[in-house]
């Protein structure tokens, strides 16, 4: 059987990874979280004091090895063999990731990782540019959007830390949307052939059913 690719793109905190994992489980596909690659690279570069306004040399990129593992509903990511699954979700990485993700040398690194993964697996991949740049010929493409306030409230619940205010998260989400959609390379935008879903008023299962319906009806 030919390998199939399902691309789930969209704005920050719209539940792309939740949906991508559910679909991967349902169809028995593997799952790749493209944002997690950018986050792990960001973590490495922040820890190594490599600023985002400088070109990242090939020598530095060669020091980075990232592996993703998705098994029975559990996603883990390893940076140079260390499990950084939780660390990459921290506030510091979230604040900087879009600045590093703008850089062509970093985008190429992630692009290569994703394309390699697709050689041996049918994949569900979530991100910003999966249906437009990484897999423009993906078999199915979805694009999730939602009101910033609703996304901030959902993220606030998820991080479960009352010292971080919803207003601040909302502001950060808006800034990240802006950086992601206005950058020169691979900006966040809906592919012409992607199916758009506004998840503002939908539950996780409602979104999942919409996605499945679309896949089954095509
Ligand atoms: O979970 P959330 O949607 O907030 O973010 P993420 O998927 O973990 O991605 C983190 C950041 O990585 C995004 O804000 C983008 O700046 C960048 N990213 C990207 O540029 N291209 C992708 N395909 C995925 C993520």
PDB file of C-alpha atoms and ligand atoms in Angstrom:
ATOM      1  CA  UNK A   1       0.000   0.000   0.000  1.00  0.00           C
ATOM      2  CA  UNK A   2       1.214   3.487  -0.767  1.00  0.00           C
ATOM      3  CA  UNK A   3       2.048   5.607   2.237  1.00  0.00           C
ATOM      4  CA  UNK A   4      -0.689   8.080   3.102  1.00  0.00           C
ATOM      5  CA  UNK A   5      -0.172  11.518   4.617  1.00  0.00           C
ATOM      6  CA  UNK A   6      -2.729  13.486   6.609  1.00  0.00           C
ATOM      7  CA  UNK A   7      -1.739  17.100   7.300  1.00  0.00           C
ATOM      8  CA  UNK A   8      -3.281  19.025  10.179  1.00  0.00           C
ATOM      9  CA  UNK A   9      -2.241  22.666  10.172  1.00  0.00           C
ATOM     10  CA  UNK A  10      -3.565  25.660  11.980  1.00  0.00           C
ATOM     11  CA  UNK A  11      -3.125  28.304  14.614  1.00  0.00           C
ATOM     12  CA  UNK A  12      -1.443  27.796  17.993  1.00  0.00           C
ATOM     13  CA  UNK A  13      -3.484  25.926  20.601  1.00  0.00           C
ATOM     14  CA  UNK A  14      -6.308  24.808  18.366  1.00  0.00           C
ATOM     15  CA  UNK A  15      -5.895  21.170  19.387  1.00  0.00           C
ATOM     16  CA  UNK A  16      -4.053  20.042  16.283  1.00  0.00           C
ATOM     17  CA  UNK A  17      -1.926  17.494  18.094  1.00  0.00           C
ATOM     18  CA  UNK A  18      -4.900  16.064  20.007  1.00  0.00           C
ATOM     19  CA  UNK A  19      -6.734  15.515  16.740  1.00  0.00           C
ATOM     20  CA  UNK A  20      -3.671  14.226  14.922  1.00  0.00           C
ATOM     21  CA  UNK A  21      -3.082  11.571  17.604  1.00  0.00           C
ATOM     22  CA  UNK A  22      -6.724  10.502  17.608  1.00  0.00           C
ATOM     23  CA  UNK A  23      -6.699  10.075  13.841  1.00  0.00           C
ATOM     24  CA  UNK A  24      -3.366   8.248  13.936  1.00  0.00           C
ATOM     25  CA  UNK A  25      -4.799   5.847  16.543  1.00  0.00           C
ATOM     26  CA  UNK A  26      -8.007   5.344  14.602  1.00  0.00           C
ATOM     27  CA  UNK A  27      -6.265   4.638  11.283  1.00  0.00           C
ATOM     28  CA  UNK A  28      -3.193   2.879  12.716  1.00  0.00           C
ATOM     29  CA  UNK A  29      -0.854   5.525  11.276  1.00  0.00           C
ATOM     30  CA  UNK A  30       2.271   6.914  12.869  1.00  0.00           C
ATOM     31  CA  UNK A  31       2.238  10.480  14.221  1.00  0.00           C
ATOM     32  CA  UNK A  32       4.739  13.321  13.910  1.00  0.00           C
ATOM     33  CA  UNK A  33       4.495  16.601  15.809  1.00  0.00           C
ATOM     34  CA  UNK A  34       6.391  19.108  13.656  1.00  0.00           C
ATOM     35  CA  UNK A  35       6.110  21.836  16.304  1.00  0.00           C
ATOM     36  CA  UNK A  36       7.843  19.528  18.787  1.00  0.00           C
ATOM     37  CA  UNK A  37      10.898  19.445  16.499  1.00  0.00           C
ATOM     38  CA  UNK A  38      11.009  23.257  16.495  1.00  0.00           C
ATOM     39  CA  UNK A  39      10.554  23.270  20.263  1.00  0.00           C
ATOM     40  CA  UNK A  40      13.345  20.727  20.857  1.00  0.00           C
ATOM     41  CA  UNK A  41      15.744  22.668  18.602  1.00  0.00           C
ATOM     42  CA  UNK A  42      14.800  25.874  20.441  1.00  0.00           C
ATOM     43  CA  UNK A  43      15.488  24.207  23.784  1.00  0.00           C
ATOM     44  CA  UNK A  44      18.909  23.081  22.581  1.00  0.00           C
ATOM     45  CA  UNK A  45      19.837  26.510  21.199  1.00  0.00           C
ATOM     46  CA  UNK A  46      18.591  28.392  24.274  1.00  0.00           C
ATOM     47  CA  UNK A  47      20.591  26.072  26.517  1.00  0.00           C
ATOM     48  CA  UNK A  48      23.640  26.557  24.311  1.00  0.00           C
ATOM     49  CA  UNK A  49      23.178  30.323  24.311  1.00  0.00           C
ATOM     50  CA  UNK A  50      22.823  30.495  20.519  1.00  0.00           C
ATOM     51  CA  UNK A  51      20.785  33.595  19.705  1.00  0.00           C
ATOM     52  CA  UNK A  52      18.031  33.494  17.094  1.00  0.00           C
ATOM     53  CA  UNK A  53      19.247  36.621  15.309  1.00  0.00           C
ATOM     54  CA  UNK A  54      22.417  34.878  14.134  1.00  0.00           C
ATOM     55  CA  UNK A  55      22.721  32.268  11.406  1.00  0.00           C
ATOM     56  CA  UNK A  56      22.789  28.805  12.958  1.00  0.00           C
ATOM     57  CA  UNK A  57      25.857  27.037  11.566  1.00  0.00           C
ATOM     58  CA  UNK A  58      25.751  23.529  10.147  1.00  0.00           C
ATOM     59  CA  UNK A  59      28.264  22.608  12.820  1.00  0.00           C
ATOM     60  CA  UNK A  60      25.754  23.445  15.539  1.00  0.00           C
ATOM     61  CA  UNK A  61      22.881  21.730  13.728  1.00  0.00           C
ATOM     62  CA  UNK A  62      25.029  18.600  13.420  1.00  0.00           C
ATOM     63  CA  UNK A  63      25.143  18.438  17.208  1.00  0.00           C
ATOM     64  CA  UNK A  64      21.366  18.036  17.356  1.00  0.00           C
ATOM     65  CA  UNK A  65      19.730  14.662  17.093  1.00  0.00           C
ATOM     66  CA  UNK A  66      15.976  14.413  17.616  1.00  0.00           C
ATOM     67  CA  UNK A  67      13.803  11.329  17.733  1.00  0.00           C
ATOM     68  CA  UNK A  68      10.040  11.177  18.081  1.00  0.00           C
ATOM     69  CA  UNK A  69       8.250   8.114  19.292  1.00  0.00           C
ATOM     70  CA  UNK A  70       4.506   7.573  19.189  1.00  0.00           C
ATOM     71  CA  UNK A  71       3.187   4.395  20.679  1.00  0.00           C
ATOM     72  CA  UNK A  72      -0.227   3.401  22.011  1.00  0.00           C
ATOM     73  CA  UNK A  73      -1.340   6.968  22.565  1.00  0.00           C
ATOM     74  CA  UNK A  74       1.956   8.084  24.111  1.00  0.00           C
ATOM     75  CA  UNK A  75       4.129  10.657  22.418  1.00  0.00           C
ATOM     76  CA  UNK A  76       7.733  11.194  23.470  1.00  0.00           C
ATOM     77  CA  UNK A  77      10.535  13.253  22.035  1.00  0.00           C
ATOM     78  CA  UNK A  78      14.242  12.774  22.633  1.00  0.00           C
ATOM     79  CA  UNK A  79      16.900  15.425  22.177  1.00  0.00           C
ATOM     80  CA  UNK A  80      20.342  13.820  21.944  1.00  0.00           C
ATOM     81  CA  UNK A  81      18.842  10.761  23.680  1.00  0.00           C
ATOM     82  CA  UNK A  82      17.354  12.762  26.580  1.00  0.00           C
ATOM     83  CA  UNK A  83      13.593  12.682  27.015  1.00  0.00           C
ATOM     84  CA  UNK A  84      12.509  16.348  26.671  1.00  0.00           C
ATOM     85  CA  UNK A  85       8.786  15.666  26.162  1.00  0.00           C
ATOM     86  CA  UNK A  86       7.759  17.930  29.054  1.00  0.00           C
ATOM     87  CA  UNK A  87      10.622  20.408  28.942  1.00  0.00           C
ATOM     88  CA  UNK A  88       9.805  21.592  25.428  1.00  0.00           C
ATOM     89  CA  UNK A  89       6.332  22.763  26.572  1.00  0.00           C
ATOM     90  CA  UNK A  90       7.797  25.225  29.083  1.00  0.00           C
ATOM     91  CA  UNK A  91       7.118  28.929  28.961  1.00  0.00           C
ATOM     92  CA  UNK A  92      10.659  29.865  27.938  1.00  0.00           C
ATOM     93  CA  UNK A  93      10.601  27.647  24.864  1.00  0.00           C
ATOM     94  CA  UNK A  94       7.071  28.795  23.928  1.00  0.00           C
ATOM     95  CA  UNK A  95       8.191  32.416  24.004  1.00  0.00           C
ATOM     96  CA  UNK A  96      11.182  31.869  21.693  1.00  0.00           C
ATOM     97  CA  UNK A  97      10.173  29.032  19.386  1.00  0.00           C
ATOM     98  CA  UNK A  98       8.594  31.181  16.652  1.00  0.00           C
ATOM     99  CA  UNK A  99      11.756  33.257  16.375  1.00  0.00           C
ATOM    100  CA  UNK A 100      13.890  30.175  15.772  1.00  0.00           C
ATOM    101  CA  UNK A 101      11.243  28.590  13.516  1.00  0.00           C
ATOM    102  CA  UNK A 102      11.611  31.531  11.104  1.00  0.00           C
ATOM    103  CA  UNK A 103      15.129  30.526  10.192  1.00  0.00           C
ATOM    104  CA  UNK A 104      15.614  28.709   6.855  1.00  0.00           C
ATOM    105  CA  UNK A 105      18.384  26.447   8.180  1.00  0.00           C
ATOM    106  CA  UNK A 106      16.130  25.269  11.016  1.00  0.00           C
ATOM    107  CA  UNK A 107      13.150  24.774   8.702  1.00  0.00           C
ATOM    108  CA  UNK A 108      15.281  22.640   6.414  1.00  0.00           C
ATOM    109  CA  UNK A 109      16.382  20.507   9.360  1.00  0.00           C
ATOM    110  CA  UNK A 110      12.750  19.794  10.334  1.00  0.00           C
ATOM    111  CA  UNK A 111      11.637  19.361   6.726  1.00  0.00           C
ATOM    112  CA  UNK A 112      14.273  16.629   6.251  1.00  0.00           C
ATOM    113  CA  UNK A 113      13.234  14.834   9.447  1.00  0.00           C
ATOM    114  CA  UNK A 114       9.581  14.790   8.394  1.00  0.00           C
ATOM    115  CA  UNK A 115      10.257  13.678   4.835  1.00  0.00           C
ATOM    116  CA  UNK A 116      12.453  10.848   6.112  1.00  0.00           C
ATOM    117  CA  UNK A 117       9.718   9.683   8.486  1.00  0.00           C
ATOM    118  CA  UNK A 118       7.244   9.524   5.623  1.00  0.00           C
ATOM    119  CA  UNK A 119       9.419   7.150   3.614  1.00  0.00           C
ATOM    120  CA  UNK A 120       8.518   4.193   5.767  1.00  0.00           C
ATOM    121  CA  UNK A 121       5.210   5.143   7.412  1.00  0.00           C
ATOM    122  CA  UNK A 122       1.741   6.431   6.720  1.00  0.00           C
ATOM    123  CA  UNK A 123       1.681   9.558   8.842  1.00  0.00           C
ATOM    124  CA  UNK A 124      -0.527  12.105  10.496  1.00  0.00           C
ATOM    125  CA  UNK A 125       1.525  15.287  10.888  1.00  0.00           C
ATOM    126  CA  UNK A 126       0.496  18.493  12.602  1.00  0.00           C
ATOM    127  CA  UNK A 127       2.038  21.924  12.212  1.00  0.00           C
ATOM    128  CA  UNK A 128       1.860  25.183  10.319  1.00  0.00           C
ATOM    129  CA  UNK A 129       3.168  24.411   6.839  1.00  0.00           C
ATOM    130  CA  UNK A 130       2.583  20.683   6.453  1.00  0.00           C
ATOM    131  CA  UNK A 131      -0.104  20.948   3.750  1.00  0.00           C
ATOM    132  CA  UNK A 132       1.542  23.902   2.015  1.00  0.00           C
ATOM    133  CA  UNK A 133       5.293  23.178   2.063  1.00  0.00           C
ATOM    134  CA  UNK A 134       6.340  19.895   3.675  1.00  0.00           C
ATOM    135  CA  UNK A 135       3.723  17.623   2.088  1.00  0.00           C
ATOM    136  CA  UNK A 136       1.918  19.697  -0.568  1.00  0.00           C
ATOM    137  CA  UNK A 137       0.612  16.411  -2.051  1.00  0.00           C
ATOM    138  CA  UNK A 138      -0.785  15.139   1.267  1.00  0.00           C
ATOM    139  CA  UNK A 139      -3.825  12.907   0.814  1.00  0.00           C
ATOM    140  CA  UNK A 140      -5.928  14.889   3.288  1.00  0.00           C
ATOM    141  CA  UNK A 141      -5.405  18.382   4.628  1.00  0.00           C
ATOM    142  CA  UNK A 142      -7.100  20.150   7.519  1.00  0.00           C
ATOM    143  CA  UNK A 143      -6.730  23.672   8.853  1.00  0.00           C
ATOM    144  CA  UNK A 144      -7.891  24.466  12.392  1.00  0.00           C
ATOM    145  CA  UNK A 145      -8.653  27.944  13.673  1.00  0.00           C
ATOM    146  CA  UNK A 146     -10.307  29.375  16.814  1.00  0.00           C
ATOM    147  CA  UNK A 147     -10.839  32.644  18.665  1.00  0.00           C
ATOM    148  CA  UNK A 148      -7.655  33.708  20.535  1.00  0.00           C
ATOM    149  CA  UNK A 149      -9.487  34.022  23.873  1.00  0.00           C
ATOM    150  CA  UNK A 150     -10.842  30.495  23.679  1.00  0.00           C
ATOM    151  CA  UNK A 151      -7.434  29.134  22.755  1.00  0.00           C
ATOM    152  CA  UNK A 152      -5.854  30.999  25.674  1.00  0.00           C
ATOM    153  CA  UNK A 153      -8.421  29.577  28.115  1.00  0.00           C
ATOM    154  CA  UNK A 154      -7.819  26.044  26.872  1.00  0.00           C
ATOM    155  CA  UNK A 155      -4.035  26.443  27.100  1.00  0.00           C
ATOM    156  CA  UNK A 156      -4.381  27.958  30.586  1.00  0.00           C
ATOM    157  CA  UNK A 157      -6.274  24.897  31.792  1.00  0.00           C
ATOM    158  CA  UNK A 158      -3.687  22.648  30.219  1.00  0.00           C
ATOM    159  CA  UNK A 159      -0.660  24.268  31.869  1.00  0.00           C
ATOM    160  CA  UNK A 160      -2.467  24.324  35.220  1.00  0.00           C
ATOM    161  CA  UNK A 161      -0.377  27.138  36.693  1.00  0.00           C
ATOM    162  CA  UNK A 162      -2.336  30.031  38.239  1.00  0.00           C
ATOM    163  CA  UNK A 163       0.693  32.306  38.249  1.00  0.00           C
ATOM    164  CA  UNK A 164       0.357  32.508  34.451  1.00  0.00           C
ATOM    165  CA  UNK A 165      -2.670  34.684  33.605  1.00  0.00           C
ATOM    166  CA  UNK A 166      -5.065  33.980  30.727  1.00  0.00           C
ATOM    167  CA  UNK A 167      -4.577  37.537  29.397  1.00  0.00           C
ATOM    168  CA  UNK A 168      -0.854  36.959  29.092  1.00  0.00           C
ATOM    169  CA  UNK A 169      -1.340  33.648  27.314  1.00  0.00           C
ATOM    170  CA  UNK A 170      -3.821  35.302  24.931  1.00  0.00           C
ATOM    171  CA  UNK A 171      -1.315  38.036  24.146  1.00  0.00           C
ATOM    172  CA  UNK A 172       1.444  35.476  23.514  1.00  0.00           C
ATOM    173  CA  UNK A 173      -0.810  33.407  21.270  1.00  0.00           C
ATOM    174  CA  UNK A 174      -1.645  36.491  19.196  1.00  0.00           C
ATOM    175  CA  UNK A 175       2.029  37.394  18.867  1.00  0.00           C
ATOM    176  CA  UNK A 176       2.898  33.820  17.857  1.00  0.00           C
ATOM    177  CA  UNK A 177       0.076  33.788  15.246  1.00  0.00           C
ATOM    178  CA  UNK A 178       1.405  37.040  13.853  1.00  0.00           C
ATOM    179  CA  UNK A 179       5.043  35.873  13.718  1.00  0.00           C
ATOM    180  CA  UNK A 180       3.969  32.552  12.163  1.00  0.00           C
ATOM    181  CA  UNK A 181       1.675  34.035   9.523  1.00  0.00           C
ATOM    182  CA  UNK A 182       3.825  36.999   8.471  1.00  0.00           C
ATOM    183  CA  UNK A 183       7.212  35.300   8.171  1.00  0.00           C
ATOM    184  CA  UNK A 184       8.760  35.058   4.722  1.00  0.00           C
ATOM    185  CA  UNK A 185       9.409  31.333   4.656  1.00  0.00           C
ATOM    186  CA  UNK A 186       6.553  28.842   4.972  1.00  0.00           C
ATOM    187  CA  UNK A 187       4.097  31.227   6.626  1.00  0.00           C
ATOM    188  CA  UNK A 188       1.062  29.860   8.416  1.00  0.00           C
ATOM    189  CA  UNK A 189      -1.707  29.835   5.843  1.00  0.00           C
ATOM    190  CA  UNK A 190      -4.459  27.507   4.735  1.00  0.00           C
ATOM    191  CA  UNK A 191      -3.584  25.395   1.692  1.00  0.00           C
ATOM    192  CA  UNK A 192      -6.160  25.989  -1.043  1.00  0.00           C
ATOM    193  CA  UNK A 193      -7.242  22.367  -0.840  1.00  0.00           C
ATOM    194  CA  UNK A 194      -7.353  22.155   2.978  1.00  0.00           C
ATOM    195  CA  UNK A 195     -10.632  21.695   4.849  1.00  0.00           C
ATOM    196  CA  UNK A 196     -11.019  24.516   7.376  1.00  0.00           C
ATOM    197  CA  UNK A 197     -12.616  23.895  10.770  1.00  0.00           C
ATOM    198  CA  UNK A 198     -13.346  26.635  13.309  1.00  0.00           C
ATOM    199  CA  UNK A 199     -13.041  24.736  16.585  1.00  0.00           C
ATOM    200  CA  UNK A 200     -14.093  27.655  18.839  1.00  0.00           C
ATOM    201  CA  UNK A 201     -17.429  26.108  19.780  1.00  0.00           C
ATOM    202  CA  UNK A 202     -16.681  22.454  19.179  1.00  0.00           C
ATOM    203  CA  UNK A 203     -15.642  19.706  21.589  1.00  0.00           C
ATOM    204  CA  UNK A 204     -12.669  17.453  20.861  1.00  0.00           C
ATOM    205  CA  UNK A 205     -15.013  14.685  19.702  1.00  0.00           C
ATOM    206  CA  UNK A 206     -17.020  17.006  17.493  1.00  0.00           C
ATOM    207  CA  UNK A 207     -13.854  18.120  15.697  1.00  0.00           C
ATOM    208  CA  UNK A 208     -12.675  14.523  15.422  1.00  0.00           C
ATOM    209  CA  UNK A 209     -15.984  13.453  13.867  1.00  0.00           C
ATOM    210  CA  UNK A 210     -15.831  16.273  11.340  1.00  0.00           C
ATOM    211  CA  UNK A 211     -12.339  15.194  10.316  1.00  0.00           C
ATOM    212  CA  UNK A 212     -13.336  11.548  10.040  1.00  0.00           C
ATOM    213  CA  UNK A 213     -16.450  12.369   8.061  1.00  0.00           C
ATOM    214  CA  UNK A 214     -14.343  14.331   5.623  1.00  0.00           C
ATOM    215  CA  UNK A 215     -11.800  11.519   5.253  1.00  0.00           C
ATOM    216  CA  UNK A 216     -14.531   8.922   4.710  1.00  0.00           C
ATOM    217  CA  UNK A 217     -16.466  11.045   2.239  1.00  0.00           C
ATOM    218  CA  UNK A 218     -13.497  11.748  -0.071  1.00  0.00           C
TER     219      UNK A 218
HETATM  220  O1  LIG B   1       1.078  23.581  20.282  1.00  0.00           O
HETATM  221  P1  LIG B   1       1.147  24.883  19.531  1.00  0.00           P
HETATM  222  O2  LIG B   1       0.213  24.922  18.370  1.00  0.00           O
HETATM  223  O3  LIG B   1       1.050  26.066  20.402  1.00  0.00           O
HETATM  224  O4  LIG B   1       2.600  24.993  18.951  1.00  0.00           O
HETATM  225  P2  LIG B   1       3.511  23.903  18.284  1.00  0.00           P
HETATM  226  O5  LIG B   1       2.771  23.095  17.266  1.00  0.00           O
HETATM  227  O6  LIG B   1       4.214  23.158  19.358  1.00  0.00           O
HETATM  228  O7  LIG B   1       4.551  24.812  17.466  1.00  0.00           O
HETATM  229  C1  LIG B   1       5.379  25.722  18.134  1.00  0.00           C
HETATM  230  C2  LIG B   1       5.887  26.764  17.142  1.00  0.00           C
HETATM  231  O8  LIG B   1       6.726  26.112  16.176  1.00  0.00           O
HETATM  232  C3  LIG B   1       4.850  27.492  16.328  1.00  0.00           C
HETATM  233  O9  LIG B   1       4.326  28.642  16.953  1.00  0.00           O
HETATM  234  C4  LIG B   1       5.627  27.887  15.076  1.00  0.00           C
HETATM  235  O10 LIG B   1       6.369  29.061  15.294  1.00  0.00           O
HETATM  236  C5  LIG B   1       6.603  26.746  14.919  1.00  0.00           C
HETATM  237  N1  LIG B   1       6.156  25.774  13.910  1.00  0.00           N
HETATM  238  C6  LIG B   1       6.382  26.061  12.589  1.00  0.00           C
HETATM  239  O11 LIG B   1       6.911  27.110  12.270  1.00  0.00           O
HETATM  240  N2  LIG B   1       6.062  25.158  11.626  1.00  0.00           N
HETATM  241  C7  LIG B   1       5.482  24.001  11.952  1.00  0.00           C
HETATM  242  N3  LIG B   1       5.194  23.120  10.989  1.00  0.00           N
HETATM  243  C8  LIG B   1       5.183  23.711  13.293  1.00  0.00           C
HETATM  244  C9  LIG B   1       5.524  24.628  14.267  1.00  0.00           C
END
